[in-house]
Short mmCIF file of N, CA, C and O in Angstrom, two decimals:
data_model
loop_
_atom_site.label_atom_id
_atom_site.label_comp_id
_atom_site.label_asym_id
_atom_site.label_seq_id
_atom_site.Cartn_x
_atom_site.Cartn_y
_atom_site.Cartn_z
N MET A 736 -32.62 48.69 13.03
CA MET A 736 -33.24 48.51 14.62
C MET A 736 -31.85 48.91 15.49
O MET A 736 -30.79 48.22 14.78
N ALA A 737 -31.81 48.42 16.51
CA ALA A 737 -31.30 49.30 17.56
C ALA A 737 -30.17 48.23 17.83
O ALA A 737 -30.34 46.60 17.99
N SER A 738 -29.09 48.70 18.57
CA SER A 738 -28.10 47.30 18.86
C SER A 738 -27.56 47.51 20.23
O SER A 738 -27.30 48.47 20.47
N TYR A 739 -26.72 46.76 21.13
CA TYR A 739 -26.19 46.63 22.03
C TYR A 739 -24.98 46.18 22.28
O TYR A 739 -24.69 44.94 22.17
N GLN A 740 -24.13 46.59 23.00
CA GLN A 740 -22.46 46.07 23.04
C GLN A 740 -22.47 45.15 24.93
O GLN A 740 -23.30 45.89 25.19
N ILE A 741 -22.06 43.96 24.32
CA ILE A 741 -22.41 43.71 25.38
C ILE A 741 -20.51 43.11 25.99
O ILE A 741 -20.35 42.48 24.54
N ARG A 742 -20.10 43.27 26.77
CA ARG A 742 -18.58 43.29 27.50
C ARG A 742 -18.84 42.23 28.09
O ARG A 742 -19.59 42.18 29.62
N LEU A 743 -17.70 41.59 28.11
CA LEU A 743 -17.02 40.38 28.66
C LEU A 743 -16.54 40.40 30.08
O LEU A 743 -15.02 41.14 29.74
N THR A 744 -16.48 40.96 31.31
CA THR A 744 -15.38 41.40 32.07
C THR A 744 -14.74 40.54 32.35
O THR A 744 -13.36 41.09 32.39
N GLU A 745 -14.52 39.01 31.99
CA GLU A 745 -13.01 38.13 32.42
C GLU A 745 -12.13 38.60 30.81
O GLU A 745 -10.96 38.21 31.09
N THR A 746 -12.49 39.29 29.84
CA THR A 746 -11.41 39.02 28.78
C THR A 746 -11.44 40.44 28.30
O THR A 746 -10.70 40.83 27.21
N ASP A 747 -12.27 41.06 28.38
CA ASP A 747 -13.20 42.79 27.99
C ASP A 747 -13.10 42.46 27.03
O ASP A 747 -12.80 43.54 25.88
N GLU A 748 -13.61 41.32 26.19
CA GLU A 748 -14.55 42.48 24.48
C GLU A 748 -15.89 42.20 25.01
O GLU A 748 -16.53 42.50 25.56
N THR A 749 -16.12 42.80 24.08
CA THR A 749 -17.08 43.08 24.20
C THR A 749 -17.64 42.58 21.95
O THR A 749 -17.00 42.57 21.25
N TYR A 750 -18.88 42.54 22.07
CA TYR A 750 -19.59 42.44 20.71
C TYR A 750 -20.94 42.80 20.91
O TYR A 750 -21.37 43.44 21.23
N VAL A 751 -21.40 43.08 19.82
CA VAL A 751 -23.31 44.28 19.46
C VAL A 751 -23.87 43.30 19.64
O VAL A 751 -23.99 41.51 18.09
N CYS A 752 -25.06 43.05 20.10
CA CYS A 752 -26.00 42.14 20.05
C CYS A 752 -27.62 43.18 19.32
O CYS A 752 -27.64 43.75 20.07
N LYS A 753 -28.46 43.16 18.43
CA LYS A 753 -29.15 42.93 17.96
C LYS A 753 -30.50 42.68 18.78
O LYS A 753 -30.24 41.97 19.70
N ALA A 754 -30.79 43.99 19.14
CA ALA A 754 -32.61 44.15 20.01
C ALA A 754 -33.15 42.85 19.50
O ALA A 754 -33.24 42.69 18.38
N GLY A 755 -33.88 42.09 20.49
CA GLY A 755 -34.41 41.22 20.56
C GLY A 755 -33.63 39.60 20.04
O GLY A 755 -34.32 38.91 19.94
N GLU A 756 -32.61 39.98 20.19
CA GLU A 756 -31.52 38.68 19.78
C GLU A 756 -31.26 38.64 21.65
O GLU A 756 -30.71 39.64 22.35
N SER A 757 -31.28 37.16 22.01
CA SER A 757 -30.52 36.76 23.60
C SER A 757 -28.89 36.90 23.28
O SER A 757 -28.35 37.40 22.44
N ILE A 758 -28.16 37.52 24.10
CA ILE A 758 -27.77 37.40 24.31
C ILE A 758 -26.19 36.90 23.78
O ILE A 758 -25.12 36.52 23.19
N LEU A 759 -26.90 35.01 24.46
CA LEU A 759 -26.02 34.32 23.81
C LEU A 759 -26.16 33.94 22.31
O LEU A 759 -25.39 33.92 21.83
N HIS A 760 -27.13 33.99 21.47
CA HIS A 760 -27.31 33.16 20.02
C HIS A 760 -26.74 35.15 19.60
O HIS A 760 -25.86 34.77 17.76
N GLY A 761 -26.93 36.28 20.34
CA GLY A 761 -26.09 37.45 20.02
C GLY A 761 -24.47 37.16 19.81
O GLY A 761 -23.53 36.89 18.53
N MET A 762 -24.05 35.93 20.35
CA MET A 762 -22.51 35.84 20.49
C MET A 762 -21.98 35.07 19.29
O MET A 762 -20.96 34.97 18.63
N ALA A 763 -22.78 33.86 19.49
CA ALA A 763 -22.72 32.82 18.66
C ALA A 763 -23.31 32.65 17.13
O ALA A 763 -21.97 32.94 16.04
N ARG A 764 -23.74 34.26 16.71
CA ARG A 764 -24.47 34.99 15.59
C ARG A 764 -22.44 35.11 15.42
O ARG A 764 -22.50 34.96 13.12
N LEU A 765 -22.05 35.64 15.75
CA LEU A 765 -20.97 36.67 15.40
C LEU A 765 -19.28 35.73 15.70
O LEU A 765 -17.97 36.41 15.45
N GLY A 766 -20.06 34.41 15.95
CA GLY A 766 -18.69 33.66 15.95
C GLY A 766 -17.79 34.36 17.03
O GLY A 766 -16.60 33.66 17.22
N LYS A 767 -18.12 34.14 18.53
CA LYS A 767 -17.49 34.77 19.14
C LYS A 767 -17.39 33.81 20.59
O LYS A 767 -18.03 33.01 20.31
N LYS A 768 -16.45 33.39 21.10
CA LYS A 768 -16.28 33.43 22.05
C LYS A 768 -16.11 33.60 23.71
O LYS A 768 -15.59 34.78 23.58
N GLY A 769 -16.32 32.62 24.94
CA GLY A 769 -16.99 32.64 25.76
C GLY A 769 -18.04 32.74 26.64
O GLY A 769 -17.96 32.30 27.65
N ILE A 770 -19.67 32.97 26.22
CA ILE A 770 -20.31 32.41 26.90
C ILE A 770 -20.45 30.64 26.73
O ILE A 770 -20.93 30.57 25.53
N PRO A 771 -20.50 29.97 27.51
CA PRO A 771 -20.76 28.56 27.25
C PRO A 771 -21.94 28.01 26.23
O PRO A 771 -22.95 29.18 26.59
N LEU A 772 -21.46 27.26 25.85
CA LEU A 772 -23.32 27.06 24.57
C LEU A 772 -22.86 25.35 24.97
O LEU A 772 -23.00 24.63 24.73
N GLY A 773 -24.17 25.97 24.80
CA GLY A 773 -25.37 24.22 25.27
C GLY A 773 -26.49 24.34 25.03
O GLY A 773 -26.74 24.05 23.84
N CYS A 774 -27.70 23.85 25.12
CA CYS A 774 -29.03 23.89 24.75
C CYS A 774 -29.52 24.97 24.20
O CYS A 774 -29.99 24.90 22.49
N ARG A 775 -28.55 25.78 24.12
CA ARG A 775 -29.48 27.20 23.76
C ARG A 775 -30.96 28.17 23.75
O ARG A 775 -31.93 28.71 23.59
N GLY A 776 -31.64 26.97 25.02
CA GLY A 776 -32.87 27.29 25.18
C GLY A 776 -33.66 26.61 26.59
O GLY A 776 -34.56 26.84 26.80
N GLY A 777 -32.37 27.40 27.38
CA GLY A 777 -33.07 27.24 28.77
C GLY A 777 -32.64 26.03 29.32
O GLY A 777 -33.06 26.33 31.06
N GLY A 778 -32.59 25.19 28.63
CA GLY A 778 -32.55 23.74 28.99
C GLY A 778 -31.17 22.87 30.32
O GLY A 778 -31.42 22.60 31.12
N CYS A 779 -30.68 23.46 30.33
CA CYS A 779 -29.23 23.07 30.24
C CYS A 779 -29.14 23.91 31.22
O CYS A 779 -27.72 23.11 32.28
N GLY A 780 -28.60 25.46 31.25
CA GLY A 780 -27.97 25.90 32.57
C GLY A 780 -26.40 26.05 32.19
O GLY A 780 -25.65 27.18 33.11
N VAL A 781 -25.68 25.49 31.29
CA VAL A 781 -24.22 25.94 31.09
C VAL A 781 -24.36 27.10 30.56
O VAL A 781 -22.94 27.97 30.62
N CYS A 782 -24.84 27.84 29.75
CA CYS A 782 -24.78 29.42 29.59
C CYS A 782 -24.84 31.13 30.98
O CYS A 782 -26.00 31.86 30.43
N LYS A 783 -24.78 30.30 32.03
CA LYS A 783 -25.04 30.66 33.44
C LYS A 783 -24.66 32.23 33.15
O LYS A 783 -22.72 32.06 33.33
N ILE A 784 -24.66 33.53 33.78
CA ILE A 784 -23.99 34.37 33.63
C ILE A 784 -24.81 35.83 34.71
O ILE A 784 -25.68 35.05 34.92
N GLN A 785 -24.04 36.09 34.92
CA GLN A 785 -24.17 37.22 35.67
C GLN A 785 -24.64 38.81 35.29
O GLN A 785 -23.30 39.24 34.87
N VAL A 786 -25.31 39.65 35.74
CA VAL A 786 -25.38 40.73 34.51
C VAL A 786 -24.94 41.80 36.14
O VAL A 786 -25.50 42.07 36.80
N LEU A 787 -23.41 42.63 34.98
CA LEU A 787 -22.83 43.38 36.42
C LEU A 787 -23.74 45.00 35.81
O LEU A 787 -23.91 45.25 37.09
N GLU A 788 -24.19 45.44 34.88
CA GLU A 788 -24.56 46.75 34.59
C GLU A 788 -25.17 46.49 33.16
O GLU A 788 -24.63 45.78 32.29
N GLY A 789 -26.26 47.11 33.51
CA GLY A 789 -27.81 47.39 32.48
C GLY A 789 -28.66 47.02 32.82
O GLY A 789 -28.52 46.37 33.35
N GLU A 790 -29.53 47.05 31.47
CA GLU A 790 -31.48 47.14 31.52
C GLU A 790 -31.31 45.66 30.54
O GLU A 790 -30.86 45.01 29.12
N TYR A 791 -32.33 44.66 30.80
CA TYR A 791 -32.02 43.77 29.68
C TYR A 791 -33.87 42.73 30.48
O TYR A 791 -34.23 43.14 31.24
N SER A 792 -34.46 42.29 29.33
CA SER A 792 -35.63 41.79 29.83
C SER A 792 -34.57 40.54 29.58
O SER A 792 -33.98 39.81 29.24
N SER A 793 -36.22 39.25 30.53
CA SER A 793 -35.66 38.10 30.02
C SER A 793 -37.11 36.76 30.01
O SER A 793 -38.02 37.51 30.18
N ARG A 794 -36.69 35.88 29.55
CA ARG A 794 -37.71 35.14 29.08
C ARG A 794 -37.61 33.71 30.60
O ARG A 794 -37.38 33.74 31.10
N VAL A 795 -39.03 33.22 30.62
CA VAL A 795 -38.98 32.09 32.16
C VAL A 795 -37.45 31.51 31.56
O VAL A 795 -36.84 30.58 31.22
N MET A 796 -36.68 31.68 33.19
CA MET A 796 -35.90 30.71 33.43
C MET A 796 -35.99 29.19 34.16
O MET A 796 -36.94 29.95 35.57
N SER A 797 -35.55 28.21 33.85
CA SER A 797 -36.31 27.47 35.14
C SER A 797 -35.35 27.72 36.41
O SER A 797 -34.20 27.90 36.84
N LYS A 798 -35.84 26.95 37.57
CA LYS A 798 -35.46 27.84 38.99
C LYS A 798 -34.49 26.45 39.64
O LYS A 798 -33.62 27.00 40.71
N CYS A 799 -33.57 25.38 38.71
CA CYS A 799 -32.95 24.09 38.35
C CYS A 799 -31.61 24.86 38.52
O CYS A 799 -30.96 25.02 38.75
N HIS A 800 -32.31 25.91 37.17
CA HIS A 800 -30.54 26.77 36.67
C HIS A 800 -30.62 27.76 37.74
O HIS A 800 -28.66 28.46 38.13
N ILE A 801 -31.76 28.56 37.65
CA ILE A 801 -31.41 30.23 38.31
C ILE A 801 -32.74 29.79 39.78
O ILE A 801 -33.75 29.73 39.15
N SER A 802 -32.29 30.02 40.87
CA SER A 802 -33.04 30.58 41.88
C SER A 802 -33.80 32.16 42.07
O SER A 802 -32.92 33.00 41.48
N GLU A 803 -34.97 31.93 42.75
CA GLU A 803 -35.30 33.70 42.96
C GLU A 803 -34.06 34.45 43.76
O GLU A 803 -33.82 35.25 43.06
N ALA A 804 -33.17 34.01 44.95
CA ALA A 804 -32.85 34.39 44.36
C ALA A 804 -31.01 34.81 43.96
O ALA A 804 -31.18 36.63 43.69
N GLU A 805 -30.60 34.24 43.40
CA GLU A 805 -29.60 34.24 41.75
C GLU A 805 -30.19 35.19 40.97
O GLU A 805 -29.84 35.83 40.82
N ARG A 806 -31.87 35.32 40.83
CA ARG A 806 -32.65 36.19 39.86
C ARG A 806 -32.50 37.69 40.47
O ARG A 806 -32.06 38.48 40.01
N ALA A 807 -32.73 38.04 41.91
CA ALA A 807 -31.96 38.93 42.41
C ALA A 807 -31.42 39.72 41.77
O ALA A 807 -30.41 40.80 42.21
N ASP A 808 -30.00 38.72 42.26
CA ASP A 808 -29.48 39.46 42.19
C ASP A 808 -28.37 39.33 40.79
O ASP A 808 -27.09 38.75 40.15
N HIS A 809 -29.40 39.43 39.63
CA HIS A 809 -29.43 39.24 39.02
C HIS A 809 -27.75 37.97 37.69
O HIS A 809 -27.46 38.62 36.62
N PHE A 810 -28.54 36.92 37.77
CA PHE A 810 -27.86 35.88 37.94
C PHE A 810 -28.97 35.81 36.43
O PHE A 810 -30.21 35.79 36.75
N ALA A 811 -28.63 35.25 35.92
CA ALA A 811 -29.50 34.69 34.32
C ALA A 811 -28.87 33.55 33.10
O ALA A 811 -27.43 33.43 33.95
N LEU A 812 -30.10 33.35 32.36
CA LEU A 812 -28.82 32.20 31.32
C LEU A 812 -29.04 32.96 30.40
O LEU A 812 -29.97 33.70 30.14
N ALA A 813 -27.92 32.64 29.64
CA ALA A 813 -27.44 33.81 28.41
C ALA A 813 -28.51 34.14 26.54
O ALA A 813 -29.08 34.49 26.56
N CYS A 814 -29.31 32.37 27.28
CA CYS A 814 -29.76 32.36 26.20
C CYS A 814 -31.42 32.43 26.43
O CYS A 814 -32.36 32.92 25.66
N ARG A 815 -32.06 33.34 27.69
CA ARG A 815 -32.97 34.22 27.66
C ARG A 815 -32.89 35.45 27.94
O ARG A 815 -34.16 36.09 28.91
N ILE A 816 -32.21 35.89 28.18
CA ILE A 816 -31.87 37.78 28.08
C ILE A 816 -32.41 38.27 27.32
O ILE A 816 -30.98 37.41 26.38
N TYR A 817 -32.82 39.38 26.62
CA TYR A 817 -32.25 40.92 25.45
C TYR A 817 -31.79 41.65 26.16
O TYR A 817 -33.16 41.78 26.68
N PRO A 818 -30.95 42.31 25.69
CA PRO A 818 -30.28 43.57 25.81
C PRO A 818 -31.49 44.98 25.72
O PRO A 818 -31.85 44.53 24.88
N GLN A 819 -31.54 45.15 26.68
CA GLN A 819 -32.38 46.80 26.04
C GLN A 819 -31.21 48.55 26.98
O GLN A 819 -31.73 49.17 26.37
N THR A 820 -29.74 48.23 27.24
CA THR A 820 -29.61 48.79 27.34
C THR A 820 -27.87 47.59 26.85
O THR A 820 -27.84 46.62 26.79
N ASP A 821 -27.24 48.22 26.88
CA ASP A 821 -25.10 47.84 26.65
C ASP A 821 -25.29 47.21 28.37
O ASP A 821 -26.20 47.78 29.02
N LEU A 822 -24.65 45.93 27.87
CA LEU A 822 -24.68 45.14 29.60
C LEU A 822 -23.11 44.81 29.88
O LEU A 822 -22.21 44.99 28.45
N GLU A 823 -22.94 44.79 31.02
CA GLU A 823 -21.10 44.31 31.12
C GLU A 823 -21.89 42.93 31.88
O GLU A 823 -22.70 42.62 32.71
N ILE A 824 -21.66 42.29 31.70
CA ILE A 824 -21.08 41.00 31.46
C ILE A 824 -20.80 39.71 32.32
O ILE A 824 -19.28 39.56 32.46
N GLU A 825 -20.91 38.70 33.38
CA GLU A 825 -19.34 38.04 33.63
C GLU A 825 -20.03 36.07 33.82
O GLU A 825 -20.94 35.69 34.13
N VAL A 826 -19.39 35.57 32.79
CA VAL A 826 -19.85 34.33 32.74
C VAL A 826 -19.65 33.70 34.09
O VAL A 826 -18.25 33.87 34.87
N ILE A 827 -20.59 32.86 34.67
CA ILE A 827 -20.43 32.33 35.63
C ILE A 827 -19.70 30.24 35.07
O ILE A 827 -20.23 30.17 34.54
N GLY A 828 -18.73 29.99 35.76
CA GLY A 828 -18.12 27.94 35.87
C GLY A 828 -17.51 28.28 34.81
O GLY A 828 -16.78 28.72 34.91
N LYS A 829 -17.81 27.54 33.81
CA LYS A 829 -16.55 27.16 32.97
C LYS A 829 -16.18 27.28 31.74
O LYS A 829 -15.66 27.54 30.87
N MET A 830 -15.82 29.30 32.15
CA MET A 830 -15.79 29.63 30.62
C MET A 830 -13.86 29.68 29.82
O MET A 830 -14.43 29.61 29.57
N SER A 831 -13.28 29.18 31.29
CA SER A 831 -12.32 29.22 31.21
C SER A 831 -11.64 28.12 29.26
O SER A 831 -10.70 28.07 28.84
N LYS A 832 -12.14 26.86 29.25
CA LYS A 832 -12.59 26.47 28.65
C LYS A 832 -13.18 26.53 27.23
O LYS A 832 -12.97 25.82 26.27
N ASN A 833 -13.44 27.79 27.31
CA ASN A 833 -14.28 28.24 26.36
C ASN A 833 -12.75 28.91 25.48
O ASN A 833 -13.92 29.49 24.73
N ILE A 834 -12.24 29.73 26.20
CA ILE A 834 -11.90 30.51 25.79
C ILE A 834 -10.40 30.45 24.54
O ILE A 834 -9.65 29.24 24.94
#
């Protein structure tokens, strides 16, 4: 099974995420910190990120948390995106409380 490197720009840390696994679940599975954990299903919006580099697929995200304009600028909920290449991401919001 393929796996991808996910790099958090704030800390320059990387972790491995399996193909078919959301980048939030990949981080949590490894016990890493960086992306805030919430409901893990797209309902709370605390895992909001911006993908700076790389390709991914996504599941439906609530427009309450990710607007169409944000989606066009590669903002997403980490629990709803799945890497297709290595990714470089920036956490939006309260990351400093989780490090």
